[in-house]
Amino acid sequence: MGATTMTQTEIMKNTASGHYFDAHAETMPREALAALQFERLRKTLRNAYDNVALHRKRLDDAGVAPEDVRTLDDLRRVPFTFKTDLRDHYPYGMFARPVSGLARLHASSGTTGKATIVGYTKTDLDNWADLMARSMHAAGARAGDVIHNAYGYGLFTGGLGAHYGAERLGATVVPVSGGSTERQIALIMDLGARVLCATPSYTLAMAEVAEQLGVDLRRSALKIGLFGAEPWSSAMRCEIEERLGLKAIDVYGLSEIMGPGVACECTAQAGLHGWEDHFLFEVLDPETQVPVPEGNAGELVITTLTKQALPMLRYRTRDITKITTAPCECGRTHLRILRITGRSDDLLIIRGVNVYPSQIEAVLVGRPMIAPHYQLVVERHGALDHVTIEVEAQVGVDSKAFPAIARDVAHHVKSLVGITTDVMVRLTGEIPRSQGKAVRVRDLRPKE
Ligand code: DLL
């Protein structure tokens, strides 16, 4: 552990001074954490079995009764839950509580098909606010901070999730939601926000508008950003930190499990602490469903441990990542998720090479003369998939330079990612700007 390690006494001091830091929960020895997880897992299985017909049937079919799970390893005998289960039981079929016992509903951002509805009891909302406050504290936010919240308010969990977390932390929230970018910038400058909550892509759209207005966001009071809701590369992190003059922290979550705050980086920026007192994390090979060794990439599978309204057993997130249980310099003992590379649904297979859009992003961001806005257009040429990368020239770049830019990008994507692509250089503003989650792929392949 490095010199920056927070000692137990310092952690206690932090708590005593009123900061939102749960030293007991966050630095619990891993054996104690496992014991707590097991106790909560048993309760979750009981809740799911007794109150959700689908879970009861799946467990019965697998020949597993809740009390047959006698160790955390026995979790492997429990069947998976999929996003399609929520769709198939729309709207309330997966709930373990009657609707009259729920305090709030949200919906997940499905781009295809029916939305999935998720619900919370008052206790669920309370736990969510605690975990989001815990995440914000880990990111460096403190009571008394002004927190500018540009996550969309409404059915999306980002807005209200960050809002109640910020209030729980003791901060002052500016509940702006997404859009009206010029106004956002004026509010950031005028109200002295120290913390920004937004998607990484919308943050860059704000940075761009600020520059057009002649406003230097690096001179604002912003020091910390909590960015998530979509995959983003470390190149994107550097770009954001540079252009806004803040520390960019990665926050992860999904509505089916809770919303933002399932995992969050601490100020060490060395992976997102998955809050293991509330969730059980597994990383599995998506094909064989066998756990991958720690440090190897696989699909993140999450079981909720405290959710009342919507207990989830081994939910297949489709998110691809790696985890580590190695100690973190901050002193927290909860495992770390090492950045979400992408969703298995977004995996492109280009002439046999597996590629996530974020790998291409990592090459694009920071290359000379192009802006950090891009889209990948995927087409089928005969039997083969083909990708055209649309990038945008920076303001003021002469169009005579476009062919050279295109060659440079294609060359670097080929040598660093291993795929052959066409590159099209667009004029400023031609790539659509995001106000929430960015659309990175335009898939023009015929639907099977
Ligand atoms: O995006 C919740 C959220 C809001 C997280 C604000 C963070 C900040 P959904 O709309 O249900 O919920 O989408 C969840 O978004 O399965 C991932 O594929 C992706 N995602 C979320 N956070 C990250 C992240 C919210 N930090 C889906 N990195 C997830 C990469 C992320 N992908």
GROMACS .gro file of C-alpha atoms and ligand atoms in nm:
model
  480
    1MET     CA    1   0.000   0.000   0.000
    2GLY     CA    2   0.127   0.348  -0.086
    3ALA     CA    3   0.184   0.656   0.124
    4THR     CA    4  -0.169   0.777   0.051
    5THR     CA    5  -0.325   0.485   0.240
    6MET     CA    6  -0.601   0.601   0.472
    7THR     CA    7  -0.546   0.447   0.814
    8GLN     CA    8  -0.836   0.309   1.014
    9THR     CA    9  -0.806   0.606   1.252
   10GLU     CA   10  -0.821   0.856   0.968
   11ILE     CA   11  -1.126   0.679   0.833
   12MET     CA   12  -1.294   0.701   1.173
   13LYS     CA   13  -1.204   1.070   1.191
   14ASN     CA   14  -1.364   1.126   0.856
   15THR     CA   15  -1.685   0.969   0.975
   16ALA     CA   16  -1.679   1.163   1.299
   17SER     CA   17  -1.643   1.491   1.109
   18GLY     CA   18  -1.976   1.424   0.944
   19HIS     CA   19  -1.864   1.303   0.603
   20TYR     CA   20  -2.070   1.025   0.451
   21PHE     CA   21  -1.831   0.737   0.498
   22ASP     CA   22  -1.936   0.405   0.647
   23ALA     CA   23  -1.601   0.281   0.778
   24HIS     CA   24  -1.754  -0.037   0.918
   25ALA     CA   25  -1.917  -0.141   0.590
   26GLU     CA   26  -1.651  -0.016   0.348
   27THR     CA   27  -1.337  -0.151   0.516
   28MET     CA   28  -1.481  -0.472   0.657
   29PRO     CA   29  -1.237  -0.768   0.639
   30ARG     CA   30  -1.328  -0.982   0.340
   31GLU     CA   31  -1.419  -1.283   0.558
   32ALA     CA   32  -1.671  -1.072   0.750
   33LEU     CA   33  -1.802  -0.935   0.422
   34ALA     CA   34  -1.851  -1.291   0.291
   35ALA     CA   35  -2.040  -1.388   0.608
   36LEU     CA   36  -2.267  -1.085   0.570
   37GLN     CA   37  -2.321  -1.167   0.203
   38PHE     CA   38  -2.419  -1.523   0.284
   39GLU     CA   39  -2.671  -1.416   0.550
   40ARG     CA   40  -2.824  -1.166   0.308
   41LEU     CA   41  -2.819  -1.411   0.017
   42ARG     CA   42  -3.028  -1.657   0.218
   43LYS     CA   43  -3.287  -1.385   0.287
   44THR     CA   44  -3.287  -1.279  -0.079
   45LEU     CA   45  -3.343  -1.635  -0.198
   46ARG     CA   46  -3.632  -1.671   0.045
   47ASN     CA   47  -3.785  -1.343  -0.067
   48ALA     CA   48  -3.751  -1.438  -0.435
   49TYR     CA   49  -3.879  -1.794  -0.385
   50ASP     CA   50  -4.178  -1.700  -0.174
   51ASN     CA   51  -4.290  -1.398  -0.372
   52VAL     CA   52  -4.186  -1.426  -0.739
   53ALA     CA   53  -4.341  -1.711  -0.939
   54LEU     CA   54  -4.064  -1.708  -1.202
   55HIS     CA   55  -3.784  -1.750  -0.945
   56ARG     CA   56  -3.981  -2.022  -0.763
   57LYS     CA   57  -4.033  -2.217  -1.085
   58ARG     CA   58  -3.669  -2.179  -1.197
   59LEU     CA   59  -3.537  -2.291  -0.857
   60ASP     CA   60  -3.784  -2.582  -0.843
   61ASP     CA   61  -3.686  -2.690  -1.194
   62ALA     CA   62  -3.319  -2.679  -1.094
   63GLY     CA   63  -3.399  -2.882  -0.781
   64VAL     CA   64  -3.264  -2.608  -0.552
   65ALA     CA   65  -3.455  -2.491  -0.245
   66PRO     CA   66  -3.339  -2.166  -0.078
   67GLU     CA   67  -3.203  -2.362   0.219
   68ASP     CA   68  -2.994  -2.584  -0.012
   69VAL     CA   69  -2.765  -2.287  -0.063
   70ARG     CA   70  -2.528  -2.349   0.230
   71THR     CA   71  -2.221  -2.156   0.116
   72LEU     CA   72  -2.158  -1.864  -0.119
   73ASP     CA   73  -2.019  -2.115  -0.372
   74ASP     CA   74  -2.359  -2.285  -0.384
   75LEU     CA   75  -2.482  -1.974  -0.561
   76ARG     CA   76  -2.362  -2.148  -0.878
   77ARG     CA   77  -2.657  -2.385  -0.849
   78VAL     CA   78  -2.903  -2.095  -0.872
   79PRO     CA   79  -3.041  -2.032  -1.224
   80PHE     CA   80  -2.968  -1.707  -1.409
   81THR     CA   81  -3.210  -1.418  -1.466
   82PHE     CA   82  -3.211  -1.230  -1.798
   83LYS     CA   83  -3.335  -0.895  -1.923
   84THR     CA   84  -3.589  -1.088  -2.135
   85ASP     CA   85  -3.742  -1.220  -1.811
   86LEU     CA   86  -3.834  -0.865  -1.714
   87ARG     CA   87  -3.975  -0.801  -2.061
   88ASP     CA   88  -4.170  -1.127  -2.062
   89HIS     CA   89  -4.322  -1.044  -1.723
   90TYR     CA   90  -4.392  -0.679  -1.802
   91PRO     CA   91  -4.479  -0.475  -1.609
   92TYR     CA   92  -4.497  -0.618  -1.256
   93GLY     CA   93  -4.445  -0.994  -1.288
   94MET     CA   94  -4.096  -1.001  -1.131
   95PHE     CA   95  -4.189  -0.792  -0.828
   96ALA     CA   96  -4.174  -0.950  -0.483
   97ARG     CA   97  -4.406  -0.684  -0.339
   98PRO     CA   98  -4.755  -0.571  -0.443
   99VAL     CA   99  -4.756  -0.244  -0.633
  100SER     CA  100  -4.933  -0.081  -0.338
  101GLY     CA  101  -4.617  -0.146  -0.134
  102LEU     CA  102  -4.387   0.035  -0.376
  103ALA     CA  103  -4.260   0.389  -0.338
  104ARG     CA  104  -4.133   0.447  -0.693
  105LEU     CA  105  -4.106   0.298  -1.041
  106HIS     CA  106  -3.835   0.355  -1.303
  107ALA     CA  107  -3.786   0.211  -1.650
  108SER     CA  108  -3.470   0.091  -1.813
  109SER     CA  109  -3.344   0.256  -2.127
  110GLY     CA  110  -3.419  -0.020  -2.377
  111THR     CA  111  -3.345   0.088  -2.732
  112THR     CA  112  -3.532  -0.209  -2.875
  113GLY     CA  113  -3.866  -0.357  -2.774
  114LYS     CA  114  -4.066  -0.290  -2.462
  115ALA     CA  115  -3.911  -0.098  -2.174
  116THR     CA  116  -3.849  -0.291  -1.855
  117ILE     CA  117  -4.010  -0.159  -1.540
  118VAL     CA  118  -3.826  -0.166  -1.209
  119GLY     CA  119  -3.968  -0.084  -0.865
  120TYR     CA  120  -3.849   0.013  -0.519
  121THR     CA  121  -3.987  -0.001  -0.165
  122LYS     CA  122  -3.906   0.288   0.069
  123THR     CA  123  -3.626   0.076   0.215
  124ASP     CA  124  -3.488   0.009  -0.135
  125LEU     CA  125  -3.484   0.384  -0.204
  126ASP     CA  126  -3.313   0.443   0.128
  127ASN     CA  127  -3.041   0.188   0.049
  128TRP     CA  128  -2.998   0.338  -0.298
  129ALA     CA  129  -2.951   0.689  -0.159
  130ASP     CA  130  -2.698   0.551   0.092
  131LEU     CA  131  -2.500   0.371  -0.179
  132MET     CA  132  -2.502   0.671  -0.410
  133ALA     CA  133  -2.388   0.895  -0.122
  134ARG     CA  134  -2.119   0.637  -0.045
  135SER     CA  135  -2.014   0.642  -0.412
  136MET     CA  136  -2.001   1.022  -0.421
  137HIS     CA  137  -1.797   1.031  -0.103
  138ALA     CA  138  -1.555   0.773  -0.245
  139ALA     CA  139  -1.523   0.999  -0.553
  140GLY     CA  140  -1.422   1.290  -0.329
  141ALA     CA  141  -1.754   1.476  -0.297
  142ARG     CA  142  -1.835   1.610   0.049
  143ALA     CA  143  -2.121   1.753   0.252
  144GLY     CA  144  -2.153   2.120   0.166
  145ASP     CA  145  -2.053   2.076  -0.199
  146VAL     CA  146  -2.273   2.209  -0.477
  147ILE     CA  147  -2.347   1.916  -0.709
  148HIS     CA  148  -2.460   1.993  -1.064
  149ASN     CA  149  -2.670   1.699  -1.179
  150ALA     CA  150  -2.701   1.676  -1.559
  151TYR     CA  151  -2.819   1.315  -1.564
  152GLY     CA  152  -3.168   1.296  -1.713
  153TYR     CA  153  -3.452   1.317  -1.460
  154GLY     CA  154  -3.751   1.093  -1.516
  155LEU     CA  155  -3.785   0.722  -1.576
  156PHE     CA  156  -3.406   0.694  -1.630
  157THR     CA  157  -3.241   0.613  -1.296
  158GLY     CA  158  -2.949   0.853  -1.349
  159GLY     CA  159  -3.119   1.180  -1.252
  160LEU     CA  160  -3.308   1.083  -0.938
  161GLY     CA  161  -3.040   0.830  -0.836
  162ALA     CA  162  -2.769   1.097  -0.826
  163HIS     CA  163  -3.013   1.352  -0.681
  164TYR     CA  164  -3.106   1.157  -0.370
  165GLY     CA  165  -2.747   1.039  -0.323
  166ALA     CA  166  -2.626   1.400  -0.326
  167GLU     CA  167  -2.893   1.504  -0.075
  168ARG     CA  168  -2.807   1.208   0.147
  169LEU     CA  169  -2.441   1.315   0.137
  170GLY     CA  170  -2.544   1.656   0.267
  171ALA     CA  171  -2.462   1.837  -0.055
  172THR     CA  172  -2.665   2.103  -0.236
  173VAL     CA  173  -2.807   1.964  -0.560
  174VAL     CA  174  -2.867   2.163  -0.877
  175PRO     CA  175  -3.128   1.939  -1.049
  176VAL     CA  176  -3.070   2.048  -1.408
  177SER     CA  177  -3.129   1.720  -1.597
  178GLY     CA  178  -2.996   1.688  -1.956
  179GLY     CA  179  -3.026   1.943  -2.237
  180SER     CA  180  -3.030   2.327  -2.253
  181THR     CA  181  -2.654   2.310  -2.269
  182GLU     CA  182  -2.584   2.685  -2.270
  183ARG     CA  183  -2.790   2.724  -1.954
  184GLN     CA  184  -2.605   2.434  -1.790
  185ILE     CA  185  -2.277   2.612  -1.850
  186ALA     CA  186  -2.401   2.940  -1.705
  187LEU     CA  187  -2.531   2.754  -1.397
  188ILE     CA  188  -2.202   2.569  -1.347
  189MET     CA  189  -2.011   2.898  -1.359
  190ASP     CA  190  -2.258   3.101  -1.150
  191LEU     CA  191  -2.354   2.854  -0.877
  192GLY     CA  192  -2.003   2.728  -0.805
  193ALA     CA  193  -2.062   2.354  -0.850
  194ARG     CA  194  -1.765   2.150  -0.726
  195VAL     CA  195  -1.907   1.822  -0.856
  196LEU     CA  196  -2.058   1.742  -1.196
  197CYS     CA  197  -2.276   1.437  -1.262
  198ALA     CA  198  -2.331   1.358  -1.633
  199THR     CA  199  -2.262   1.100  -1.901
  200PRO     CA  200  -1.908   1.129  -2.041
  201SER     CA  201  -2.041   1.199  -2.392
  202TYR     CA  202  -2.272   1.478  -2.275
  203THR     CA  203  -1.985   1.624  -2.073
  204LEU     CA  204  -1.780   1.658  -2.391
  205ALA     CA  205  -2.078   1.814  -2.567
  206MET     CA  206  -2.094   2.069  -2.280
  207ALA     CA  207  -1.721   2.134  -2.306
  208GLU     CA  208  -1.760   2.204  -2.675
  209VAL     CA  209  -2.047   2.450  -2.627
  210ALA     CA  210  -1.854   2.621  -2.346
  211GLU     CA  211  -1.558   2.670  -2.579
  212GLN     CA  212  -1.787   2.813  -2.848
  213LEU     CA  213  -1.924   3.057  -2.590
  214GLY     CA  214  -1.573   3.153  -2.488
  215VAL     CA  215  -1.622   3.007  -2.139
  216ASP     CA  216  -1.328   2.823  -1.985
  217LEU     CA  217  -1.472   2.545  -1.769
  218ARG     CA  218  -1.126   2.488  -1.624
  219ARG     CA  219  -1.175   2.818  -1.443
  220SER     CA  220  -1.500   2.702  -1.284
  221ALA     CA  221  -1.516   2.555  -0.932
  222LEU     CA  222  -1.554   2.202  -1.074
  223LYS     CA  223  -1.309   1.956  -0.921
  224ILE     CA  224  -1.481   1.619  -0.955
  225GLY     CA  225  -1.701   1.453  -1.218
  226LEU     CA  226  -1.905   1.137  -1.166
  227PHE     CA  227  -1.938   0.994  -1.512
  228GLY     CA  228  -2.115   0.678  -1.618
  229ALA     CA  229  -2.422   0.522  -1.782
  230GLU     CA  230  -2.221   0.435  -2.095
  231PRO     CA  231  -1.884   0.281  -2.180
  232TRP     CA  232  -1.593   0.525  -2.198
  233SER     CA  233  -1.224   0.471  -2.254
  234SER     CA  234  -0.928   0.595  -2.050
  235ALA     CA  235  -0.842   0.819  -2.346
  236MET     CA  236  -1.186   0.978  -2.301
  237ARG     CA  237  -1.111   1.022  -1.931
  238CYS     CA  238  -0.789   1.213  -2.011
  239GLU     CA  239  -0.972   1.430  -2.264
  240ILE     CA  240  -1.245   1.518  -2.011
  241GLU     CA  241  -1.000   1.586  -1.728
  242GLU     CA  242  -0.797   1.810  -1.957
  243ARG     CA  243  -1.088   2.007  -2.097
  244LEU     CA  244  -1.279   2.057  -1.773
  245GLY     CA  245  -0.989   2.064  -1.528
  246LEU     CA  246  -1.140   1.806  -1.291
  247LYS     CA  247  -1.089   1.451  -1.171
  248ALA     CA  248  -1.310   1.218  -1.375
  249ILE     CA  249  -1.451   0.931  -1.169
  250ASP     CA  250  -1.625   0.629  -1.320
  251VAL     CA  251  -1.963   0.532  -1.170
  252TYR     CA  252  -2.155   0.221  -1.275
  253GLY     CA  253  -2.503   0.089  -1.230
  254LEU     CA  254  -2.806  -0.048  -1.406
  255SER     CA  255  -3.175  -0.009  -1.342
  256GLU     CA  256  -3.248  -0.381  -1.318
  257ILE     CA  257  -3.014  -0.401  -1.018
  258MET     CA  258  -3.075  -0.054  -0.868
  259GLY     CA  259  -2.950   0.238  -1.079
  260PRO     CA  260  -2.626   0.439  -1.049
  261GLY     CA  261  -2.412   0.356  -0.745
  262VAL     CA  262  -2.379  -0.023  -0.780
  263ALA     CA  263  -2.004   0.045  -0.813
  264CYS     CA  264  -1.789   0.356  -0.814
  265GLU     CA  265  -1.423   0.449  -0.828
  266CYS     CA  266  -1.249   0.605  -0.532
  267THR     CA  267  -1.002   0.888  -0.582
  268ALA     CA  268  -0.730   0.632  -0.666
  269GLN     CA  269  -0.910   0.588  -1.004
  270ALA     CA  270  -0.796   0.227  -1.010
  271GLY     CA  271  -1.122   0.041  -1.068
  272LEU     CA  272  -1.476   0.076  -0.940
  273HIS     CA  273  -1.549  -0.058  -0.591
  274GLY     CA  274  -1.849  -0.288  -0.627
  275TRP     CA  275  -2.051  -0.249  -0.305
  276GLU     CA  276  -2.039  -0.608  -0.191
  277ASP     CA  277  -2.251  -0.567   0.121
  278HIS     CA  278  -2.548  -0.508  -0.115
  279PHE     CA  279  -2.452  -0.708  -0.426
  280LEU     CA  280  -2.278  -1.033  -0.515
  281PHE     CA  281  -2.060  -1.002  -0.823
  282GLU     CA  282  -1.949  -1.288  -1.047
  283VAL     CA  283  -1.756  -1.271  -1.374
  284LEU     CA  284  -1.838  -1.560  -1.607
  285ASP     CA  285  -1.743  -1.675  -1.952
  286PRO     CA  286  -2.061  -1.574  -2.140
  287GLU     CA  287  -2.050  -1.890  -2.355
  288THR     CA  288  -1.972  -2.158  -2.097
  289GLN     CA  289  -2.105  -1.976  -1.788
  290VAL     CA  290  -1.795  -2.089  -1.601
  291PRO     CA  291  -1.633  -1.830  -1.369
  292VAL     CA  292  -1.321  -1.679  -1.526
  293PRO     CA  293  -1.007  -1.647  -1.311
  294GLU     CA  294  -0.974  -1.312  -1.134
  295GLY     CA  295  -0.831  -1.051  -1.369
  296ASN     CA  296  -0.973  -1.214  -1.685
  297ALA     CA  297  -1.251  -1.056  -1.888
  298GLY     CA  298  -1.601  -1.198  -1.877
  299GLU     CA  299  -1.966  -1.107  -1.828
  300LEU     CA  300  -2.061  -0.942  -1.503
  301VAL     CA  301  -2.340  -1.130  -1.325
  302ILE     CA  302  -2.501  -0.963  -1.023
  303THR     CA  303  -2.722  -1.092  -0.742
  304THR     CA  304  -2.890  -0.834  -0.521
  305LEU     CA  305  -2.856  -0.890  -0.145
  306THR     CA  306  -3.087  -0.630   0.007
  307LYS     CA  307  -3.346  -0.545  -0.258
  308GLN     CA  308  -3.702  -0.599  -0.136
  309ALA     CA  309  -3.922  -0.508  -0.432
  310LEU     CA  310  -3.713  -0.656  -0.713
  311PRO     CA  311  -3.471  -0.921  -0.588
  312MET     CA  312  -3.246  -1.032  -0.875
  313LEU     CA  313  -3.081  -1.372  -0.878
  314ARG     CA  314  -2.766  -1.399  -1.092
  315TYR     CA  315  -2.871  -1.126  -1.334
  316ARG     CA  316  -2.682  -1.151  -1.664
  317THR     CA  317  -2.583  -0.787  -1.720
  318ARG     CA  318  -2.416  -0.847  -2.061
  319ASP     CA  319  -2.151  -0.601  -1.945
  320ILE     CA  320  -1.796  -0.718  -2.011
  321THR     CA  321  -1.535  -0.648  -1.747
  322LYS     CA  322  -1.264  -0.785  -1.515
  323ILE     CA  323  -1.255  -0.780  -1.136
  324THR     CA  324  -0.984  -0.776  -0.871
  325THR     CA  325  -1.003  -0.838  -0.497
  326ALA     CA  326  -0.650  -0.701  -0.445
  327PRO     CA  327  -0.635  -0.436  -0.169
  328CYS     CA  328  -0.690  -0.078  -0.284
  329GLU     CA  329  -0.473   0.207  -0.161
  330CYS     CA  330  -0.783   0.378  -0.018
  331GLY     CA  331  -0.828   0.104   0.243
  332ARG     CA  332  -1.169  -0.009   0.117
  333THR     CA  333  -1.196  -0.386   0.103
  334HIS     CA  334  -1.472  -0.417  -0.158
  335LEU     CA  335  -1.363  -0.570  -0.489
  336ARG     CA  336  -1.291  -0.352  -0.789
  337ILE     CA  337  -1.447  -0.374  -1.133
  338LEU     CA  338  -1.186  -0.270  -1.388
  339ARG     CA  339  -1.387  -0.050  -1.622
  340ILE     CA  340  -1.671  -0.186  -1.836
  341THR     CA  341  -1.528  -0.244  -2.184
  342GLY     CA  342  -1.871  -0.267  -2.342
  343ARG     CA  343  -2.181  -0.480  -2.362
  344SER     CA  344  -2.166  -0.821  -2.524
  345ASP     CA  345  -2.459  -0.698  -2.739
  346ASP     CA  346  -2.230  -0.426  -2.883
  347LEU     CA  347  -1.952  -0.667  -2.974
  348LEU     CA  348  -1.861  -0.635  -3.340
  349ILE     CA  349  -1.694  -0.925  -3.516
  350ILE     CA  350  -1.500  -0.783  -3.807
  351ARG     CA  351  -1.340  -1.054  -4.018
  352GLY     CA  352  -1.303  -1.272  -3.712
  353VAL     CA  353  -1.166  -0.999  -3.485
  354ASN     CA  354  -1.380  -0.917  -3.179
  355VAL     CA  355  -1.404  -0.542  -3.124
  356TYR     CA  356  -1.591  -0.321  -2.880
  357PRO     CA  357  -1.666   0.038  -2.985
  358SER     CA  358  -1.470   0.161  -2.679
  359GLN     CA  359  -1.151   0.004  -2.821
  360ILE     CA  360  -1.189   0.214  -3.134
  361GLU     CA  361  -1.271   0.517  -2.918
  362ALA     CA  362  -0.943   0.468  -2.731
  363VAL     CA  363  -0.757   0.510  -3.061
  364LEU     CA  364  -0.961   0.806  -3.184
  365VAL     CA  365  -0.966   1.029  -2.878
  366GLY     CA  366  -0.663   1.252  -2.865
  367ARG     CA  367  -0.550   1.193  -3.227
  368PRO     CA  368  -0.443   1.518  -3.393
  369MET     CA  369  -0.699   1.733  -3.574
  370ILE     CA  370  -1.008   1.532  -3.480
  371ALA     CA  371  -1.274   1.608  -3.218
  372PRO     CA  372  -1.378   1.339  -2.966
  373HIS     CA  373  -1.714   1.272  -3.133
  374TYR     CA  374  -1.755   0.961  -3.347
  375GLN     CA  375  -1.991   0.698  -3.481
  376LEU     CA  376  -1.928   0.354  -3.620
  377VAL     CA  377  -2.140   0.250  -3.918
  378VAL     CA  378  -2.162  -0.127  -3.954
  379GLU     CA  379  -2.270  -0.277  -4.287
  380ARG     CA  380  -2.268  -0.621  -4.441
  381HIS     CA  381  -2.057  -0.653  -4.756
  382GLY     CA  382  -2.140  -0.999  -4.893
  383ALA     CA  383  -2.076  -1.238  -4.605
  384LEU     CA  384  -1.848  -0.997  -4.418
  385ASP     CA  385  -1.915  -0.717  -4.174
  386HIS     CA  386  -1.759  -0.385  -4.258
  387VAL     CA  387  -1.705  -0.077  -4.039
  388THR     CA  388  -1.687   0.285  -4.145
  389ILE     CA  389  -1.559   0.515  -3.873
  390GLU     CA  390  -1.710   0.860  -3.893
  391VAL     CA  391  -1.490   1.113  -3.715
  392GLU     CA  392  -1.521   1.488  -3.696
  393ALA     CA  393  -1.249   1.734  -3.784
  394GLN     CA  394  -1.162   1.989  -3.516
  395VAL     CA  395  -1.286   2.343  -3.574
  396GLY     CA  396  -1.065   2.527  -3.821
  397VAL     CA  397  -0.904   2.222  -3.982
  398ASP     CA  398  -0.877   2.271  -4.360
  399SER     CA  399  -1.076   2.011  -4.557
  400LYS     CA  400  -0.763   1.957  -4.767
  401ALA     CA  401  -0.624   1.774  -4.464
  402PHE     CA  402  -0.919   1.530  -4.446
  403PRO     CA  403  -0.768   1.252  -4.663
  404ALA     CA  404  -0.449   1.255  -4.454
  405ILE     CA  405  -0.654   1.246  -4.130
  406ALA     CA  406  -0.853   0.951  -4.264
  407ARG     CA  407  -0.536   0.761  -4.354
  408ASP     CA  408  -0.384   0.832  -4.013
  409VAL     CA  409  -0.695   0.708  -3.826
  410ALA     CA  410  -0.732   0.394  -4.044
  411HIS     CA  411  -0.364   0.314  -3.995
  412HIS     CA  412  -0.377   0.346  -3.616
  413VAL     CA  413  -0.702   0.147  -3.585
  414LYS     CA  414  -0.546  -0.127  -3.797
  415SER     CA  415  -0.226  -0.143  -3.598
  416LEU     CA  416  -0.379  -0.102  -3.248
  417VAL     CA  417  -0.716  -0.282  -3.281
  418GLY     CA  418  -0.636  -0.509  -3.573
  419ILE     CA  419  -0.927  -0.432  -3.805
  420THR     CA  420  -0.944  -0.271  -4.147
  421THR     CA  421  -1.191   0.017  -4.163
  422ASP     CA  422  -1.295   0.299  -4.389
  423VAL     CA  423  -1.272   0.640  -4.228
  424MET     CA  424  -1.492   0.935  -4.319
  425VAL     CA  425  -1.398   1.277  -4.189
  426ARG     CA  426  -1.698   1.500  -4.119
  427LEU     CA  427  -1.730   1.872  -4.060
  428THR     CA  428  -1.781   2.020  -3.713
  429GLY     CA  429  -2.127   1.941  -3.577
  430GLU     CA  430  -2.208   1.668  -3.829
  431ILE     CA  431  -2.185   1.384  -3.578
  432PRO     CA  432  -2.492   1.399  -3.352
  433ARG     CA  433  -2.416   1.523  -2.997
  434SER     CA  434  -2.550   1.325  -2.704
  435GLN     CA  435  -2.761   1.471  -2.425
  436GLY     CA  436  -2.747   1.145  -2.232
  437LYS     CA  437  -2.619   0.811  -2.353
  438ALA     CA  438  -2.432   0.848  -2.684
  439VAL     CA  439  -2.526   0.635  -2.983
  440ARG     CA  440  -2.188   0.502  -3.098
  441VAL     CA  441  -2.296   0.239  -3.350
  442ARG     CA  442  -2.528   0.271  -3.651
  443ASP     CA  443  -2.597  -0.086  -3.747
  444LEU     CA  444  -2.712  -0.105  -4.110
  445ARG     CA  445  -2.679  -0.484  -4.134
  446PRO     CA  446  -2.994  -0.661  -4.247
  447LYS     CA  447  -3.193  -0.789  -3.949
  448GLU     CA  448  -3.180  -1.168  -3.926
  449DLL     O1  449  -2.726   0.381  -1.695
  449DLL     C1  450  -2.758   0.379  -1.457
  449DLL     C2  451  -2.654   0.483  -1.442
  449DLL     C3  452  -2.688   0.617  -1.444
  449DLL     C4  453  -2.521   0.447  -1.421
  449DLL     C5  454  -2.592   0.715  -1.424
  449DLL     C6  455  -2.424   0.543  -1.402
  449DLL     C7  456  -2.457   0.679  -1.404
  449DLL     P1  457  -2.944   0.183  -1.740
  449DLL     O2  458  -3.006   0.290  -1.819
  449DLL     O3  459  -3.030   0.068  -1.695
  449DLL     O4  460  -2.885   0.241  -1.608
  449DLL     O5  461  -2.821   0.128  -1.823
  449DLL     C8  462  -2.734   0.034  -1.766
  449DLL     O6  463  -2.544   0.118  -1.892
  449DLL     O7  464  -2.568  -0.229  -1.809
  449DLL     C9  465  -2.400  -0.067  -1.887
  449DLL     O8  466  -2.409  -0.132  -2.012
  449DLL    C10  467  -2.408   0.083  -1.907
  449DLL     N1  468  -2.327   0.152  -1.805
  449DLL    C11  469  -2.368   0.210  -1.692
  449DLL     N2  470  -2.264   0.266  -1.626
  449DLL    C12  471  -2.153   0.240  -1.700
  449DLL    C13  472  -2.013   0.269  -1.686
  449DLL    C14  473  -2.785   0.335  -1.598
  449DLL     N3  474  -1.964   0.340  -1.584
  449DLL    C15  475  -2.623   0.001  -1.862
  449DLL     N4  476  -1.930   0.222  -1.783
  449DLL    C16  477  -2.523  -0.096  -1.803
  449DLL    C17  478  -1.976   0.151  -1.888
  449DLL    C18  479  -2.194   0.166  -1.814
  449DLL     N5  480  -2.105   0.123  -1.907
   0.00000   0.00000   0.00000
